[in-house]
């Protein structure tokens, strides 16, 4: 399962540190992994990852890629972290409040 999240255009980008902190506040242990091809937030020991679109450490879009069977356990804390930062979800029907 995959969930796309973003900040509304009217808000300025968040730092990746803010996202990591929000995830920590939900009892998760996020690890930021910066690669040449993009940024990832891993949630060990889980296999679920968050792909962060970033520019100079700032972000306004991400894709949460749940590993099989982990969405039941991780969806609520991850979505809650992004909701508290003022992010929204996006699906085929458009934008929705988290």
CSV table of N, CA, C and O in Angstrom, one decimal:
chain,number,residue,atom,x,y,z
A,1,UNK,N,0.8,-1.2,0.0
A,1,UNK,CA,0.0,0.0,0.0
A,1,UNK,C,0.9,1.2,0.0
A,1,UNK,O,2.0,1.2,0.6
A,2,UNK,N,0.4,2.3,-0.6
A,2,UNK,CA,1.2,3.5,-0.8
A,2,UNK,C,0.2,4.7,-0.5
A,2,UNK,O,-0.9,4.7,-0.8
A,3,UNK,N,0.8,5.7,0.2
A,3,UNK,CA,0.0,6.9,0.5
A,3,UNK,C,0.9,8.1,0.2
A,3,UNK,O,2.0,8.2,0.6
A,4,UNK,N,0.3,9.0,-0.6
A,4,UNK,CA,1.1,10.2,-1.0
A,4,UNK,C,0.6,11.4,-0.1
A,4,UNK,O,-0.6,11.5,0.1
A,5,UNK,N,1.5,12.1,0.4
A,5,UNK,CA,1.2,13.3,1.3
A,5,UNK,C,2.0,14.5,0.8
A,5,UNK,O,3.0,14.4,0.2
A,6,UNK,N,1.4,15.7,1.2
A,6,UNK,CA,2.0,16.9,0.7
A,6,UNK,C,1.6,18.1,1.6
A,6,UNK,O,0.5,18.0,2.2
A,7,UNK,N,2.3,19.2,1.5
A,7,UNK,CA,1.9,20.4,2.2
A,7,UNK,C,1.1,21.2,1.1
A,7,UNK,O,1.4,21.2,-0.1
A,8,UNK,N,0.1,21.9,1.6
A,8,UNK,CA,-0.6,22.8,0.6
A,8,UNK,C,0.3,23.8,0.1
A,8,UNK,O,1.3,24.2,0.7
A,9,UNK,N,0.0,24.3,-1.1
A,9,UNK,CA,0.8,25.3,-1.8
A,9,UNK,C,0.9,26.6,-1.0
A,9,UNK,O,1.9,27.3,-1.2
A,10,UNK,N,0.0,26.8,-0.2
A,10,UNK,CA,0.0,28.1,0.6
A,10,UNK,C,0.9,28.1,1.8
A,10,UNK,O,1.2,29.1,2.4
A,11,UNK,N,1.5,26.9,2.1
A,11,UNK,CA,2.4,26.8,3.2
A,11,UNK,C,3.8,26.6,2.7
A,11,UNK,O,4.1,26.0,1.7
A,12,UNK,N,4.8,27.1,3.5
A,12,UNK,CA,6.2,26.9,3.1
A,12,UNK,C,6.7,25.5,3.4
A,12,UNK,O,6.1,24.9,4.3
A,13,UNK,N,7.7,25.1,2.7
A,13,UNK,CA,8.2,23.7,2.9
A,13,UNK,C,8.7,23.5,4.4
A,13,UNK,O,9.1,24.4,5.1
A,14,UNK,N,8.6,22.2,4.8
A,14,UNK,CA,9.1,21.8,6.1
A,14,UNK,C,10.5,21.3,6.0
A,14,UNK,O,10.9,20.8,4.9
A,15,UNK,N,11.2,21.3,7.0
A,15,UNK,CA,12.5,20.7,7.0
A,15,UNK,C,12.4,19.1,7.2
A,15,UNK,O,11.4,18.7,7.9
A,16,UNK,N,13.3,18.4,6.7
A,16,UNK,CA,13.3,17.0,6.9
A,16,UNK,C,13.4,16.7,8.4
A,16,UNK,O,12.8,15.8,9.0
A,17,UNK,N,14.2,17.5,9.1
A,17,UNK,CA,14.3,17.4,10.6
A,17,UNK,C,13.0,17.5,11.3
A,17,UNK,O,12.7,16.8,12.2
A,18,UNK,N,12.1,18.4,10.8
A,18,UNK,CA,10.8,18.5,11.4
A,18,UNK,C,9.9,17.3,11.2
A,18,UNK,O,9.2,16.8,12.1
A,19,UNK,N,10.0,16.7,10.0
A,19,UNK,CA,9.3,15.4,9.7
A,19,UNK,C,9.8,14.3,10.6
A,19,UNK,O,9.0,13.6,11.2
A,20,UNK,N,11.2,14.2,10.7
A,20,UNK,CA,11.7,13.1,11.5
A,20,UNK,C,11.3,13.3,13.0
A,20,UNK,O,10.9,12.4,13.7
A,21,UNK,N,11.3,14.6,13.5
A,21,UNK,CA,10.9,14.8,14.8
A,21,UNK,C,9.4,14.5,15.1
A,21,UNK,O,9.0,13.9,16.1
A,22,UNK,N,8.5,14.8,14.1
A,22,UNK,CA,7.1,14.5,14.2
A,22,UNK,C,6.9,13.0,14.3
A,22,UNK,O,6.1,12.5,15.0
A,23,UNK,N,7.7,12.2,13.5
A,23,UNK,CA,7.6,10.7,13.5
A,23,UNK,C,8.1,10.2,14.9
A,23,UNK,O,7.5,9.3,15.4
A,24,UNK,N,9.2,10.8,15.4
A,24,UNK,CA,9.6,10.4,16.7
A,24,UNK,C,8.6,10.7,17.8
A,24,UNK,O,8.4,9.8,18.7
A,25,UNK,N,7.9,11.7,17.7
A,25,UNK,CA,6.8,12.1,18.7
A,25,UNK,C,5.7,11.1,18.7
A,25,UNK,O,4.9,11.0,19.6
A,26,UNK,N,5.6,10.3,17.6
A,26,UNK,CA,4.6,9.2,17.5
A,26,UNK,C,5.1,7.8,18.0
A,26,UNK,O,4.5,6.8,17.7
A,27,UNK,N,6.3,7.8,18.6
A,27,UNK,CA,6.9,6.6,19.1
A,27,UNK,C,7.7,5.8,18.1
A,27,UNK,O,8.0,4.6,18.3
A,28,UNK,N,7.9,6.4,16.9
A,28,UNK,CA,8.7,5.7,15.9
A,28,UNK,C,10.2,6.0,16.0
A,28,UNK,O,10.5,7.0,16.6
A,29,UNK,N,11.0,5.2,15.3
A,29,UNK,CA,12.5,5.5,15.4
A,29,UNK,C,13.0,5.7,13.9
A,29,UNK,O,13.6,4.9,13.3
A,30,UNK,N,12.6,6.9,13.4
A,30,UNK,CA,13.0,7.2,12.0
A,30,UNK,C,14.5,7.4,11.8
A,30,UNK,O,15.1,8.0,12.6
A,31,UNK,N,15.0,6.9,10.7
A,31,UNK,CA,16.4,7.1,10.3
A,31,UNK,C,16.4,7.8,8.9
A,31,UNK,O,15.9,7.2,7.9
A,32,UNK,N,16.9,9.0,8.8
A,32,UNK,CA,17.0,9.7,7.5
A,32,UNK,C,18.2,9.2,6.7
A,32,UNK,O,19.3,9.1,7.2
A,33,UNK,N,17.9,8.7,5.5
A,33,UNK,CA,18.9,8.2,4.6
A,33,UNK,C,19.0,9.0,3.3
A,33,UNK,O,18.1,8.9,2.5
A,34,UNK,N,20.0,9.8,3.2
A,34,UNK,CA,20.1,10.7,2.0
A,34,UNK,C,21.0,9.9,1.0
A,34,UNK,O,22.1,9.5,1.3
A,35,UNK,N,20.5,9.8,-0.2
A,35,UNK,CA,21.2,9.2,-1.3
A,35,UNK,C,21.3,10.1,-2.5
A,35,UNK,O,20.6,11.2,-2.5
A,36,UNK,N,22.1,9.8,-3.5
A,36,UNK,CA,22.2,10.7,-4.6
A,36,UNK,C,20.9,10.8,-5.4
A,36,UNK,O,20.6,11.8,-6.0
A,37,UNK,N,20.1,9.8,-5.3
A,37,UNK,CA,18.8,9.8,-6.1
A,37,UNK,C,17.6,10.2,-5.3
A,37,UNK,O,16.5,10.3,-5.8
A,38,UNK,N,17.8,10.5,-4.0
A,38,UNK,CA,16.7,11.0,-3.2
A,38,UNK,C,16.9,10.7,-1.7
A,38,UNK,O,17.8,10.1,-1.3
A,39,UNK,N,15.9,11.2,-1.0
A,39,UNK,CA,15.9,11.0,0.5
A,39,UNK,C,14.9,10.0,0.9
A,39,UNK,O,13.8,9.9,0.3
A,40,UNK,N,15.2,9.2,1.9
A,40,UNK,CA,14.4,8.2,2.4
A,40,UNK,C,14.3,8.3,4.0
A,40,UNK,O,15.3,8.6,4.6
A,41,UNK,N,13.2,8.0,4.5
A,41,UNK,CA,13.1,7.8,6.0
A,41,UNK,C,12.8,6.4,6.2
A,41,UNK,O,11.7,5.9,5.8
A,42,UNK,N,13.7,5.6,6.8
A,42,UNK,CA,13.5,4.3,7.2
A,42,UNK,C,12.9,4.2,8.6
A,42,UNK,O,13.2,5.1,9.4
A,43,UNK,N,12.2,3.2,8.9
A,43,UNK,CA,11.6,3.0,10.3
A,43,UNK,C,12.0,1.6,10.8
A,43,UNK,O,11.1,0.8,11.1
A,44,UNK,N,13.3,1.4,11.1
A,44,UNK,CA,13.7,0.1,11.6
A,44,UNK,C,13.0,-0.3,12.9
A,44,UNK,O,12.7,0.6,13.7
A,45,UNK,N,12.7,-1.5,13.1
A,45,UNK,CA,13.0,-2.7,12.3
A,45,UNK,C,12.1,-3.0,11.1
A,45,UNK,O,12.1,-4.0,10.5
A,46,UNK,N,11.1,-2.1,10.9
A,46,UNK,CA,10.1,-2.2,9.9
A,46,UNK,C,10.7,-2.0,8.5
A,46,UNK,O,11.7,-1.4,8.3
A,47,UNK,N,10.0,-2.6,7.5
A,47,UNK,CA,10.5,-2.4,6.1
A,47,UNK,C,9.8,-1.3,5.4
A,47,UNK,O,10.1,-0.9,4.3
A,48,UNK,N,8.8,-0.7,6.0
A,48,UNK,CA,8.0,0.5,5.5
A,48,UNK,C,9.0,1.6,5.3
A,48,UNK,O,9.9,1.9,6.2
A,49,UNK,N,8.9,2.4,4.2
A,49,UNK,CA,9.8,3.5,4.0
A,49,UNK,C,9.0,4.7,3.6
A,49,UNK,O,7.9,4.6,3.1
A,50,UNK,N,9.6,5.9,3.8
A,50,UNK,CA,9.0,7.2,3.4
A,50,UNK,C,9.9,7.8,2.4
A,50,UNK,O,11.1,8.1,2.8
A,51,UNK,N,9.5,8.0,1.2
A,51,UNK,CA,10.3,8.6,0.1
A,51,UNK,C,10.0,10.1,0.2
A,51,UNK,O,8.9,10.5,0.0
A,52,UNK,N,11.0,10.9,0.5
A,52,UNK,CA,10.8,12.3,0.7
A,52,UNK,C,11.4,13.1,-0.5
A,52,UNK,O,12.6,12.9,-0.9
A,53,UNK,N,10.6,13.9,-1.1
A,53,UNK,CA,11.1,14.8,-2.2
A,53,UNK,C,11.7,16.0,-1.5
A,53,UNK,O,11.0,16.7,-0.8
A,54,UNK,N,13.0,16.3,-1.7
A,54,UNK,CA,13.6,17.4,-0.9
A,54,UNK,C,14.5,18.2,-1.8
A,54,UNK,O,15.0,17.8,-2.8
A,55,UNK,N,14.7,19.5,-1.3
A,55,UNK,CA,15.6,20.4,-2.0
A,55,UNK,C,16.3,21.1,-0.9
A,55,UNK,O,15.6,21.9,-0.1
A,56,UNK,N,17.6,20.9,-0.7
A,56,UNK,CA,18.4,21.6,0.3
A,56,UNK,C,17.8,21.4,1.7
A,56,UNK,O,17.7,22.3,2.5
A,57,UNK,N,17.4,20.2,2.0
A,57,UNK,CA,16.9,19.8,3.3
A,57,UNK,C,15.4,20.2,3.6
A,57,UNK,O,14.9,20.0,4.7
A,58,UNK,N,14.7,20.8,2.6
A,58,UNK,CA,13.3,21.2,2.8
A,58,UNK,C,12.5,20.3,1.9
A,58,UNK,O,12.9,19.8,0.9
A,59,UNK,N,11.2,20.0,2.4
A,59,UNK,CA,10.3,19.1,1.7
A,59,UNK,C,8.9,19.6,1.8
A,59,UNK,O,8.5,20.2,2.7
A,60,UNK,N,8.1,19.2,0.8
A,60,UNK,CA,6.7,19.5,0.8
A,60,UNK,C,5.9,18.3,0.2
A,60,UNK,O,4.7,18.4,0.1
A,61,UNK,N,6.6,17.2,-0.2
A,61,UNK,CA,5.9,16.0,-0.7
A,61,UNK,C,6.6,14.8,-0.3
A,61,UNK,O,7.9,14.8,-0.2
A,62,UNK,N,5.8,13.7,0.0
A,62,UNK,CA,6.4,12.4,0.3
A,62,UNK,C,5.5,11.3,-0.1
A,62,UNK,O,4.3,11.5,-0.2
A,63,UNK,N,6.0,10.1,-0.2
A,63,UNK,CA,5.3,8.9,-0.5
A,63,UNK,C,5.6,7.9,0.6
A,63,UNK,O,6.8,7.6,0.8
A,64,UNK,N,4.6,7.5,1.3
A,64,UNK,CA,4.7,6.4,2.3
A,64,UNK,C,4.5,5.1,1.6
A,64,UNK,O,3.4,4.9,1.1
A,65,UNK,N,5.5,4.2,1.7
A,65,UNK,CA,5.4,2.9,1.0
A,65,UNK,C,5.4,1.9,2.1
A,65,UNK,O,6.4,1.5,2.6
A,66,UNK,N,4.2,1.4,2.4
A,66,UNK,CA,4.0,0.4,3.5
A,66,UNK,C,4.5,-1.0,3.0
A,66,UNK,O,4.1,-1.4,1.9
A,67,UNK,N,5.3,-1.7,3.8
A,67,UNK,CA,5.6,-3.1,3.5
A,67,UNK,C,4.4,-4.0,3.8
A,67,UNK,O,3.5,-3.6,4.6
A,68,UNK,N,4.3,-5.1,3.1
A,68,UNK,CA,3.2,-6.0,3.3
A,68,UNK,C,3.0,-6.3,4.8
A,68,UNK,O,3.9,-6.6,5.6
A,69,UNK,N,1.7,-6.0,5.2
A,69,UNK,CA,1.3,-6.3,6.6
A,69,UNK,C,1.7,-5.3,7.6
A,69,UNK,O,1.2,-5.4,8.8
A,70,UNK,N,2.4,-4.2,7.2
A,70,UNK,CA,2.8,-3.2,8.2
A,70,UNK,C,1.9,-2.0,8.3
A,70,UNK,O,2.0,-1.2,9.2
A,71,UNK,N,1.0,-1.9,7.3
A,71,UNK,CA,0.1,-0.7,7.3
A,71,UNK,C,-0.8,-0.7,8.5
A,71,UNK,O,-1.1,0.4,9.0
A,72,UNK,N,-1.2,-1.8,9.0
A,72,UNK,CA,-2.1,-1.9,10.1
A,72,UNK,C,-1.4,-1.3,11.4
A,72,UNK,O,-2.0,-0.6,12.2
A,73,UNK,N,-0.2,-1.6,11.5
A,73,UNK,CA,0.6,-1.2,12.7
A,73,UNK,C,1.2,0.3,12.5
A,73,UNK,O,1.2,1.0,13.5
A,74,UNK,N,1.5,0.7,11.3
A,74,UNK,CA,2.2,1.9,11.2
A,74,UNK,C,1.4,3.1,10.6
A,74,UNK,O,1.8,4.3,10.7
A,75,UNK,N,0.3,2.8,10.0
A,75,UNK,CA,-0.5,3.8,9.3
A,75,UNK,C,-0.9,5.0,10.2
A,75,UNK,O,-0.7,6.2,10.0
A,76,UNK,N,-1.5,4.6,11.4
A,76,UNK,CA,-2.0,5.7,12.3
A,76,UNK,C,-0.8,6.6,12.8
A,76,UNK,O,-0.9,7.8,12.7
A,77,UNK,N,0.3,6.0,13.3
A,77,UNK,CA,1.3,7.0,13.8
A,77,UNK,C,2.0,7.8,12.7
A,77,UNK,O,2.3,9.0,12.9
A,78,UNK,N,2.2,7.2,11.5
A,78,UNK,CA,2.8,8.0,10.4
A,78,UNK,C,1.8,9.1,10.0
A,78,UNK,O,2.2,10.3,9.8
A,79,UNK,N,0.6,8.8,9.7
A,79,UNK,CA,-0.4,9.8,9.2
A,79,UNK,C,-0.6,10.8,10.3
A,79,UNK,O,-0.7,12.0,10.0
A,80,UNK,N,-0.6,10.4,11.6
A,80,UNK,CA,-0.8,11.4,12.7
A,80,UNK,C,0.4,12.4,12.7
A,80,UNK,O,0.2,13.6,12.8
A,81,UNK,N,1.6,11.9,12.4
A,81,UNK,CA,2.8,12.8,12.4
A,81,UNK,C,2.6,13.8,11.3
A,81,UNK,O,2.9,15.0,11.5
A,82,UNK,N,2.3,13.4,10.1
A,82,UNK,CA,2.1,14.3,9.0
A,82,UNK,C,0.9,15.3,9.2
A,82,UNK,O,1.0,16.4,8.9
A,83,UNK,N,-0.2,14.8,9.8
A,83,UNK,CA,-1.3,15.6,10.1
A,83,UNK,C,-0.9,16.7,11.0
A,83,UNK,O,-1.3,17.9,10.8
A,84,UNK,N,-0.2,16.4,12.0
A,84,UNK,CA,0.2,17.4,13.0
A,84,UNK,C,1.1,18.5,12.4
A,84,UNK,O,1.2,19.6,12.9
A,85,UNK,N,1.8,18.2,11.3
A,85,UNK,CA,2.6,19.1,10.6
A,85,UNK,C,1.8,19.9,9.5
A,85,UNK,O,2.3,20.8,8.9
A,86,UNK,N,0.5,19.6,9.4
A,86,UNK,CA,-0.4,20.3,8.5
A,86,UNK,C,-0.4,19.8,7.1
A,86,UNK,O,-0.8,20.5,6.1
A,87,UNK,N,0.1,18.6,6.9
A,87,UNK,CA,0.1,18.0,5.6
A,87,UNK,C,-1.2,17.4,5.2
A,87,UNK,O,-2.1,17.2,6.0
A,88,UNK,N,-1.4,17.2,3.9
A,88,UNK,CA,-2.6,16.6,3.3
A,88,UNK,C,-2.3,15.4,2.5
A,88,UNK,O,-1.1,15.2,2.2
A,89,UNK,N,-3.3,14.5,2.3
A,89,UNK,CA,-3.1,13.4,1.4
A,89,UNK,C,-3.6,13.7,0.0
A,89,UNK,O,-4.4,14.6,-0.2
A,90,UNK,N,-3.2,12.9,-0.9
A,90,UNK,CA,-3.6,13.0,-2.3
A,90,UNK,C,-3.9,11.6,-2.8
A,90,UNK,O,-3.1,10.7,-2.6
A,91,UNK,N,-5.0,11.4,-3.5
A,91,UNK,CA,-5.3,10.2,-4.2
A,91,UNK,C,-6.0,10.5,-5.5
A,91,UNK,O,-6.0,11.6,-5.9
A,92,UNK,N,-6.5,9.5,-6.2
A,92,UNK,CA,-7.1,9.7,-7.5
A,92,UNK,C,-8.3,10.6,-7.5
A,92,UNK,O,-8.6,11.2,-8.5
A,93,UNK,N,-8.9,10.8,-6.3
A,93,UNK,CA,-10.0,11.7,-6.2
A,93,UNK,C,-9.6,13.2,-5.9
A,93,UNK,O,-10.4,14.1,-5.8
A,94,UNK,N,-8.3,13.4,-5.6
A,94,UNK,CA,-7.8,14.7,-5.3
A,94,UNK,C,-7.2,14.8,-3.9
A,94,UNK,O,-6.9,13.8,-3.3
A,95,UNK,N,-7.2,16.0,-3.4
A,95,UNK,CA,-6.6,16.3,-2.1
A,95,UNK,C,-7.6,16.0,-0.9
A,95,UNK,O,-8.8,16.2,-1.1
A,96,UNK,N,-7.1,15.5,0.2
A,96,UNK,CA,-8.0,15.3,1.4
A,96,UNK,C,-7.2,15.6,2.6
A,96,UNK,O,-5.9,15.5,2.6
A,97,UNK,N,-7.9,16.0,3.7
A,97,UNK,CA,-7.2,16.3,4.9
A,97,UNK,C,-6.9,15.0,5.7
A,97,UNK,O,-7.8,14.1,5.7
A,98,UNK,N,-5.7,14.9,6.2
A,98,UNK,CA,-5.3,13.7,6.9
A,98,UNK,C,-6.0,13.6,8.3
A,98,UNK,O,-6.4,14.5,8.9
